[in-house]
Amino acid sequence: MTEEKITPKIQELVETELRKGASNSRIANLLDLPYKEAVEIIDTIKEKIRPQVGENIAFKFRGEHMEGTIEKLLTNSAIVNIDWDNSPKHLYDLMEEKTVVNFKDIDAFLKTFNMEDMNIEDTEE
């Protein structure tokens, strides 16, 4: 029943507030809903936006755009294996191979190109 209550406007508001680190009671107040009802909505949205192991993400570190692949999920963060081909090389000394990224600091989920998804026939004769 909670799914039907989540409009695009509510989804955007809750996601924005979660990224800011707002408490459940603040979000309930912004939604103008009883706390218990708001928590059900918040939990549903959290589950929808929770990243998965293996997903490629973009995030910022010290104002720099970085990319990486989620290796392990923690409660509110993920261990990310950094893609140094798409991240500033001068940060390597600070971060090396991996870093912890809070879910609220994820800027985007990136698509990956997979050759197996392409339906290209082998034209060699």
Coordinates of N, CA, C and O in Angstrom, one line a residue:
M1 N 0.8 -1.2 0.0 CA 0.0 0.0 0.0 C 0.9 1.3 0.0 O 0.5 2.3 -0.6
T2 N 2.0 1.2 0.6 CA 2.9 2.3 0.7 C 3.4 2.8 -0.7 O 3.5 4.0 -1.0
E3 N 3.6 1.8 -1.6 CA 4.1 2.1 -3.0 C 3.1 3.1 -3.7 O 3.6 4.0 -4.4
E4 N 1.8 2.9 -3.5 CA 0.8 3.8 -4.2 C 0.9 5.2 -3.7 O 0.6 6.2 -4.4
K5 N 1.4 5.4 -2.5 CA 1.4 6.8 -1.9 C 2.6 7.6 -2.3 O 2.7 8.8 -2.1
I6 N 3.6 6.9 -3.0 CA 4.8 7.6 -3.3 C 4.7 8.2 -4.7 O 4.8 7.5 -5.7
T7 N 4.5 9.5 -4.7 CA 4.4 10.2 -6.0 C 5.8 10.6 -6.4 O 6.7 10.6 -5.6
P8 N 6.0 11.0 -7.6 CA 7.3 11.5 -8.0 C 7.8 12.7 -7.2 O 9.0 12.8 -6.8
K9 N 6.9 13.5 -6.7 CA 7.3 14.7 -5.9 C 7.8 14.2 -4.5 O 8.8 14.7 -4.0
I10 N 7.1 13.2 -3.9 CA 7.5 12.7 -2.6 C 8.8 12.0 -2.8 O 9.7 12.1 -2.0
Q11 N 9.0 11.2 -3.8 CA 10.2 10.5 -4.1 C 11.4 11.5 -4.2 O 12.4 11.2 -3.5
E12 N 11.2 12.5 -4.9 CA 12.3 13.5 -5.0 C 12.6 14.2 -3.7 O 13.8 14.4 -3.3
L13 N 11.6 14.6 -3.0 CA 11.8 15.2 -1.7 C 12.5 14.3 -0.7 O 13.5 14.7 -0.1
V14 N 12.1 13.1 -0.6 CA 12.7 12.1 0.3 C 14.2 11.9 -0.1 O 15.1 11.9 0.8
E15 N 14.4 11.6 -1.4 CA 15.8 11.4 -1.8 C 16.7 12.5 -1.5 O 17.8 12.4 -1.0
T16 N 16.2 13.8 -1.8 CA 17.0 15.0 -1.5 C 17.3 15.1 0.0 O 18.5 15.3 0.3
E17 N 16.3 14.9 0.8 CA 16.5 15.0 2.2 C 17.4 13.9 2.8 O 18.3 14.1 3.7
L18 N 17.3 12.7 2.2 CA 18.2 11.6 2.7 C 19.6 11.9 2.3 O 20.6 11.6 3.1
R19 N 19.9 12.5 1.1 CA 21.2 12.8 0.7 C 21.8 13.9 1.6 O 23.0 14.0 1.8
K20 N 20.9 14.8 2.1 CA 21.4 15.8 3.1 C 21.7 15.3 4.5 O 22.2 15.9 5.3
G21 N 21.2 14.0 4.7 CA 21.4 13.4 6.0 C 20.2 13.8 7.0 O 20.4 13.7 8.2
A22 N 19.1 14.2 6.5 CA 18.0 14.6 7.3 C 17.4 13.4 8.1 O 17.5 12.3 7.7
S23 N 16.9 13.7 9.3 CA 16.3 12.6 10.2 C 15.0 12.2 9.6 O 14.3 13.0 8.9
N24 N 14.5 11.1 10.1 CA 13.2 10.6 9.7 C 12.1 11.6 10.2 O 11.1 11.8 9.5
S25 N 12.3 12.1 11.4 CA 11.3 13.1 11.9 C 11.2 14.3 11.1 O 10.1 14.9 10.8
R26 N 12.3 14.8 10.6 CA 12.3 16.0 9.7 C 11.6 15.7 8.4 O 10.8 16.5 7.9
I27 N 11.9 14.6 7.8 CA 11.3 14.2 6.6 C 9.8 14.0 6.8 O 9.0 14.5 6.0
A28 N 9.4 13.4 7.9 CA 7.9 13.3 8.2 C 7.3 14.6 8.3 O 6.1 14.8 7.8
N29 N 7.9 15.6 8.9 CA 7.4 16.9 9.1 C 7.3 17.6 7.7 O 6.3 18.2 7.4
L30 N 8.3 17.4 6.8 CA 8.2 18.0 5.5 C 7.1 17.4 4.6 O 6.5 18.1 3.8
L31 N 6.9 16.1 4.8 CA 5.8 15.4 4.1 C 4.4 15.7 4.7 O 3.4 15.3 4.1
D32 N 4.4 16.3 5.9 CA 3.2 16.5 6.7 C 2.4 15.2 6.9 O 1.2 15.1 6.6
L33 N 3.2 14.2 7.3 CA 2.6 12.9 7.6 C 2.9 12.4 9.0 O 3.9 12.9 9.6
P34 N 2.1 11.6 9.6 CA 2.5 11.0 10.9 C 3.8 10.2 10.8 O 4.1 9.7 9.7
Y35 N 4.6 10.2 11.8 CA 5.9 9.7 11.8 C 5.9 8.2 11.3 O 6.7 7.9 10.4
K36 N 5.1 7.4 11.8 CA 5.1 6.0 11.4 C 4.8 5.8 9.9 O 5.5 5.0 9.3
E37 N 3.9 6.5 9.4 CA 3.5 6.5 8.0 C 4.7 7.0 7.1 O 5.1 6.4 6.1
A38 N 5.3 8.0 7.6 CA 6.5 8.6 6.9 C 7.7 7.6 6.8 O 8.3 7.5 5.8
V39 N 7.9 6.9 8.0 CA 9.0 6.0 8.0 C 8.8 4.8 7.0 O 9.8 4.4 6.4
E40 N 7.6 4.4 6.9 CA 7.3 3.3 5.9 C 7.7 3.8 4.5 O 8.3 3.1 3.7
I41 N 7.3 5.1 4.1 CA 7.6 5.6 2.8 C 9.1 5.8 2.7 O 9.7 5.4 1.7
I42 N 9.8 6.3 3.7 CA 11.2 6.5 3.7 C 11.9 5.2 3.5 O 12.9 5.1 2.6
D43 N 11.5 4.2 4.2 CA 12.2 2.8 4.1 C 12.0 2.3 2.7 O 12.9 1.7 2.1
T44 N 10.8 2.5 2.1 CA 10.5 2.0 0.8 C 11.4 2.7 -0.2 O 12.0 2.0 -1.1
I45 N 11.6 4.0 -0.1 CA 12.4 4.8 -1.0 C 13.9 4.4 -0.8 O 14.6 4.3 -1.8
K46 N 14.3 4.2 0.4 CA 15.7 3.9 0.7 C 16.0 2.6 0.0 O 17.1 2.4 -0.6
E47 N 15.1 1.6 0.0 CA 15.3 0.3 -0.6 C 15.4 0.4 -2.1 O 16.2 -0.2 -2.8
K48 N 14.6 1.3 -2.7 CA 14.6 1.5 -4.1 C 15.9 2.1 -4.6 O 16.4 1.8 -5.7
I49 N 16.5 3.1 -3.8 CA 17.7 3.8 -4.3 C 19.0 3.2 -3.7 O 20.1 3.7 -4.0
R50 N 18.9 2.1 -3.0 CA 20.1 1.5 -2.4 C 20.9 0.9 -3.6 O 20.3 0.1 -4.4
P51 N 22.1 1.2 -3.7 CA 22.9 0.7 -4.8 C 23.2 -0.8 -4.6 O 23.0 -1.4 -3.5
Q52 N 23.7 -1.5 -5.7 CA 24.0 -2.9 -5.6 C 25.5 -3.1 -5.9 O 26.2 -2.3 -6.5
V53 N 26.0 -4.2 -5.3 CA 27.4 -4.6 -5.6 C 27.6 -4.8 -7.1 O 26.7 -5.3 -7.8
G54 N 28.7 -4.2 -7.6 CA 29.0 -4.3 -9.0 C 28.5 -3.1 -9.8 O 28.9 -3.0 -11.0
E55 N 27.7 -2.2 -9.3 CA 27.3 -1.0 -10.0 C 28.4 0.0 -10.1 O 29.2 0.2 -9.1
N56 N 28.5 0.6 -11.2 CA 29.4 1.7 -11.4 C 28.8 3.0 -11.0 O 27.6 3.3 -11.4
I57 N 29.5 3.8 -10.3 CA 29.0 5.1 -9.7 C 29.9 6.2 -10.0 O 31.1 6.0 -10.3
A58 N 29.4 7.4 -10.0 CA 30.2 8.7 -10.0 C 30.0 9.3 -8.7 O 28.9 9.3 -8.1
F59 N 31.0 9.9 -8.1 CA 31.0 10.6 -6.8 C 32.0 11.7 -6.8 O 32.8 11.8 -7.7
K60 N 31.9 12.5 -5.8 CA 32.9 13.6 -5.7 C 33.8 13.4 -4.4 O 33.3 12.9 -3.4
F61 N 35.1 13.6 -4.6 CA 36.0 13.6 -3.5 C 36.8 14.9 -3.5 O 37.4 15.2 -4.5
R62 N 36.7 15.7 -2.5 CA 37.4 17.0 -2.4 C 37.1 17.8 -3.7 O 37.9 18.5 -4.3
G63 N 35.8 17.8 -4.1 CA 35.4 18.6 -5.3 C 35.7 18.0 -6.6 O 35.4 18.6 -7.6
E64 N 36.4 16.9 -6.6 CA 36.8 16.2 -7.9 C 35.9 15.1 -8.3 O 35.4 14.3 -7.4
H65 N 35.5 15.0 -9.6 CA 34.7 14.0 -10.1 C 35.5 12.7 -10.1 O 36.6 12.6 -10.6
M66 N 34.9 11.6 -9.6 CA 35.5 10.3 -9.6 C 34.5 9.3 -9.9 O 33.3 9.5 -9.8
E67 N 35.1 8.1 -10.4 CA 34.2 7.0 -10.8 C 34.8 5.7 -10.2 O 36.0 5.6 -9.9
G68 N 33.9 4.8 -9.9 CA 34.3 3.5 -9.4 C 33.2 2.5 -9.4 O 32.1 2.7 -9.8
T69 N 33.6 1.2 -9.0 CA 32.6 0.1 -8.9 C 32.4 -0.3 -7.5 O 33.4 -0.5 -6.8
I70 N 31.2 -0.5 -7.1 CA 30.9 -0.9 -5.7 C 31.3 -2.3 -5.5 O 30.9 -3.2 -6.3
E71 N 32.1 -2.5 -4.5 CA 32.7 -3.8 -4.2 C 31.9 -4.5 -3.0 O 31.8 -5.7 -3.0
K72 N 31.5 -3.6 -2.1 CA 30.9 -4.2 -0.9 C 29.9 -3.1 -0.3 O 30.3 -1.9 -0.3
L73 N 28.7 -3.5 0.1 CA 27.8 -2.6 0.7 C 27.9 -2.6 2.2 O 28.0 -3.7 2.8
L74 N 27.9 -1.4 2.8 CA 27.8 -1.3 4.3 C 26.4 -0.7 4.6 O 25.6 -0.6 3.7
T75 N 26.1 -0.3 5.8 CA 24.8 0.2 6.2 C 24.4 1.4 5.4 O 23.4 1.4 4.7
N76 N 25.2 2.5 5.4 CA 24.9 3.7 4.7 C 26.0 4.1 3.7 O 26.1 5.3 3.3
S77 N 26.9 3.2 3.4 CA 28.0 3.5 2.5 C 28.5 2.3 1.8 O 27.9 1.2 2.0
A78 N 29.4 2.4 0.9 CA 29.9 1.3 0.1 C 31.4 1.4 -0.1 O 32.0 2.5 -0.1
I79 N 32.1 0.2 -0.1 CA 33.5 0.2 -0.5 C 33.5 0.2 -2.0 O 32.9 -0.6 -2.7
V80 N 34.3 1.2 -2.5 CA 34.3 1.4 -4.0 C 35.7 1.2 -4.5 O 36.7 1.8 -4.0
N81 N 35.8 0.4 -5.5 CA 37.1 0.2 -6.2 C 37.2 1.3 -7.3 O 36.3 1.4 -8.2
I82 N 38.2 2.2 -7.1 CA 38.2 3.4 -8.0 C 38.7 3.1 -9.4 O 39.6 2.3 -9.6
D83 N 38.0 3.7 -10.4 CA 38.4 3.6 -11.8 C 39.3 4.7 -12.1 O 38.9 5.8 -12.3
W84 N 40.6 4.4 -12.1 CA 41.6 5.5 -12.2 C 41.7 6.0 -13.7 O 42.3 7.0 -13.9
D85 N 41.1 5.3 -14.6 CA 41.1 5.8 -16.0 C 40.1 7.0 -16.1 O 40.2 7.8 -17.0
N86 N 39.1 7.1 -15.2 CA 38.1 8.1 -15.2 C 38.1 9.0 -14.0 O 37.1 9.6 -13.6
S87 N 39.2 9.0 -13.2 CA 39.4 9.7 -12.0 C 40.7 10.5 -12.0 O 41.6 10.0 -12.7
P88 N 40.8 11.6 -11.3 CA 42.0 12.4 -11.3 C 43.2 11.6 -10.7 O 43.1 11.1 -9.6
K89 N 44.3 11.4 -11.5 CA 45.4 10.6 -11.1 C 46.1 11.2 -9.9 O 46.7 10.5 -9.1
H90 N 46.1 12.5 -9.7 CA 46.8 13.2 -8.6 C 46.2 12.8 -7.2 O 46.8 13.0 -6.2
L91 N 45.0 12.2 -7.2 CA 44.4 11.7 -5.9 C 44.8 10.3 -5.5 O 44.5 9.8 -4.4
Y92 N 45.6 9.7 -6.4 CA 46.0 8.3 -6.1 C 46.7 8.1 -4.8 O 46.5 7.1 -4.1
D93 N 47.6 9.0 -4.5 CA 48.4 8.9 -3.2 C 47.4 9.0 -2.0 O 47.7 8.4 -1.0
L94 N 46.3 9.7 -2.1 CA 45.4 9.8 -1.0 C 44.5 8.6 -0.9 O 44.1 8.2 0.2
M95 N 44.1 8.0 -2.0 CA 43.1 7.0 -2.0 C 43.5 5.6 -2.4 O 42.8 4.6 -2.1
E96 N 44.6 5.5 -3.2 CA 45.1 4.2 -3.7 C 44.0 3.5 -4.5 O 43.5 4.0 -5.4
E97 N 43.7 2.2 -4.1 CA 42.8 1.4 -5.0 C 41.3 1.6 -4.6 O 40.4 1.5 -5.5
K98 N 41.0 1.8 -3.3 CA 39.6 1.7 -2.9 C 39.3 2.9 -1.9 O 40.3 3.5 -1.3
T99 N 38.1 3.2 -1.8 CA 37.6 4.2 -0.8 C 36.2 3.9 -0.3 O 35.5 3.0 -0.9
V100 N 35.8 4.5 0.8 CA 34.4 4.4 1.3 C 33.7 5.6 0.8 O 34.1 6.7 0.9
V101 N 32.5 5.3 0.2 CA 31.6 6.4 -0.3 C 30.3 6.3 0.4 O 29.7 5.2 0.3
N102 N 29.9 7.4 1.0 CA 28.5 7.4 1.6 C 27.5 7.4 0.5 O 27.7 8.0 -0.5
F103 N 26.4 6.7 0.7 CA 25.3 6.7 -0.3 C 24.9 8.1 -0.7 O 24.6 8.4 -1.8
K104 N 24.8 9.0 0.3 CA 24.4 10.4 0.0 C 25.4 11.1 -0.9 O 25.0 12.1 -1.5
D105 N 26.6 10.6 -1.0 CA 27.6 11.3 -1.9 C 27.7 10.7 -3.3 O 28.5 11.2 -4.1
I106 N 26.9 9.8 -3.6 CA 26.8 9.2 -5.0 C 26.1 10.2 -5.8 O 25.0 10.6 -5.6
D107 N 26.8 10.7 -6.9 CA 26.2 11.6 -7.8 C 25.4 11.0 -8.9 O 24.3 11.5 -9.3
A108 N 25.8 9.8 -9.4 CA 25.1 9.1 -10.5 C 25.5 7.7 -10.5 O 26.5 7.3 -10.1
F109 N 24.6 6.9 -11.1 CA 24.8 5.5 -11.4 C 25.1 5.4 -12.9 O 24.4 5.9 -13.7
L110 N 26.3 4.8 -13.2 CA 26.8 4.9 -14.6 C 26.4 3.6 -15.3 O 26.5 2.5 -14.8
K111 N 26.1 3.7 -16.6 CA 25.9 2.5 -17.4 C 27.2 2.0 -17.9 O 28.1 2.7 -18.1
T112 N 27.3 0.7 -18.1 CA 28.5 0.1 -18.6 C 28.1 -0.5 -20.0 O 27.0 -1.0 -20.2
F113 N 29.1 -0.6 -20.8 CA 29.0 -1.1 -22.1 C 29.4 -2.6 -22.1 O 30.5 -2.9 -21.7
N114 N 28.5 -3.5 -22.5 CA 28.8 -4.9 -22.4 C 28.7 -5.4 -23.9 O 27.6 -5.4 -24.4
M115 N 29.8 -6.0 -24.4 CA 29.8 -6.5 -25.7 C 28.8 -7.7 -25.9 O 28.3 -7.9 -26.9
E116 N 28.6 -8.4 -24.8 CA 27.7 -9.6 -24.9 C 26.2 -9.1 -25.1 O 25.4 -9.9 -25.6
D117 N 25.9 -7.9 -24.8 CA 24.6 -7.4 -25.0 C 24.3 -7.0 -26.4 O 23.2 -6.8 -26.8
M118 N 25.4 -6.8 -27.2 CA 25.3 -6.4 -28.6 C 24.9 -7.7 -29.4 O 25.5 -8.7 -29.2
N119 N 24.0 -7.5 -30.3 CA 23.6 -8.6 -31.2 C 24.3 -8.5 -32.6 O 23.7 -8.2 -33.6
I120 N 25.6 -8.6 -32.5 CA 26.4 -8.5 -33.8 C 26.9 -9.8 -34.2 O 27.5 -10.6 -33.4
E121 N 26.5 -10.2 -35.4 CA 26.9 -11.5 -36.0 C 28.4 -11.4 -36.3 O 28.9 -10.4 -36.8
D122 N 29.1 -12.5 -36.2 CA 30.5 -12.6 -36.6 C 30.5 -12.7 -38.1 O 30.0 -13.6 -38.7
T123 N 31.1 -11.7 -38.8 CA 31.1 -11.6 -40.2 C 32.3 -12.2 -40.9 O 32.5 -12.1 -42.1
E124 N 33.2 -12.8 -40.1 CA 34.4 -13.4 -40.6 C 34.0 -14.7 -41.4 O 33.2 -15.4 -41.0
E125 N 34.7 -14.8 -42.5 CA 34.3 -16.0 -43.3 C 35.5 -17.0 -43.4 O 36.6 -16.7 -43.2

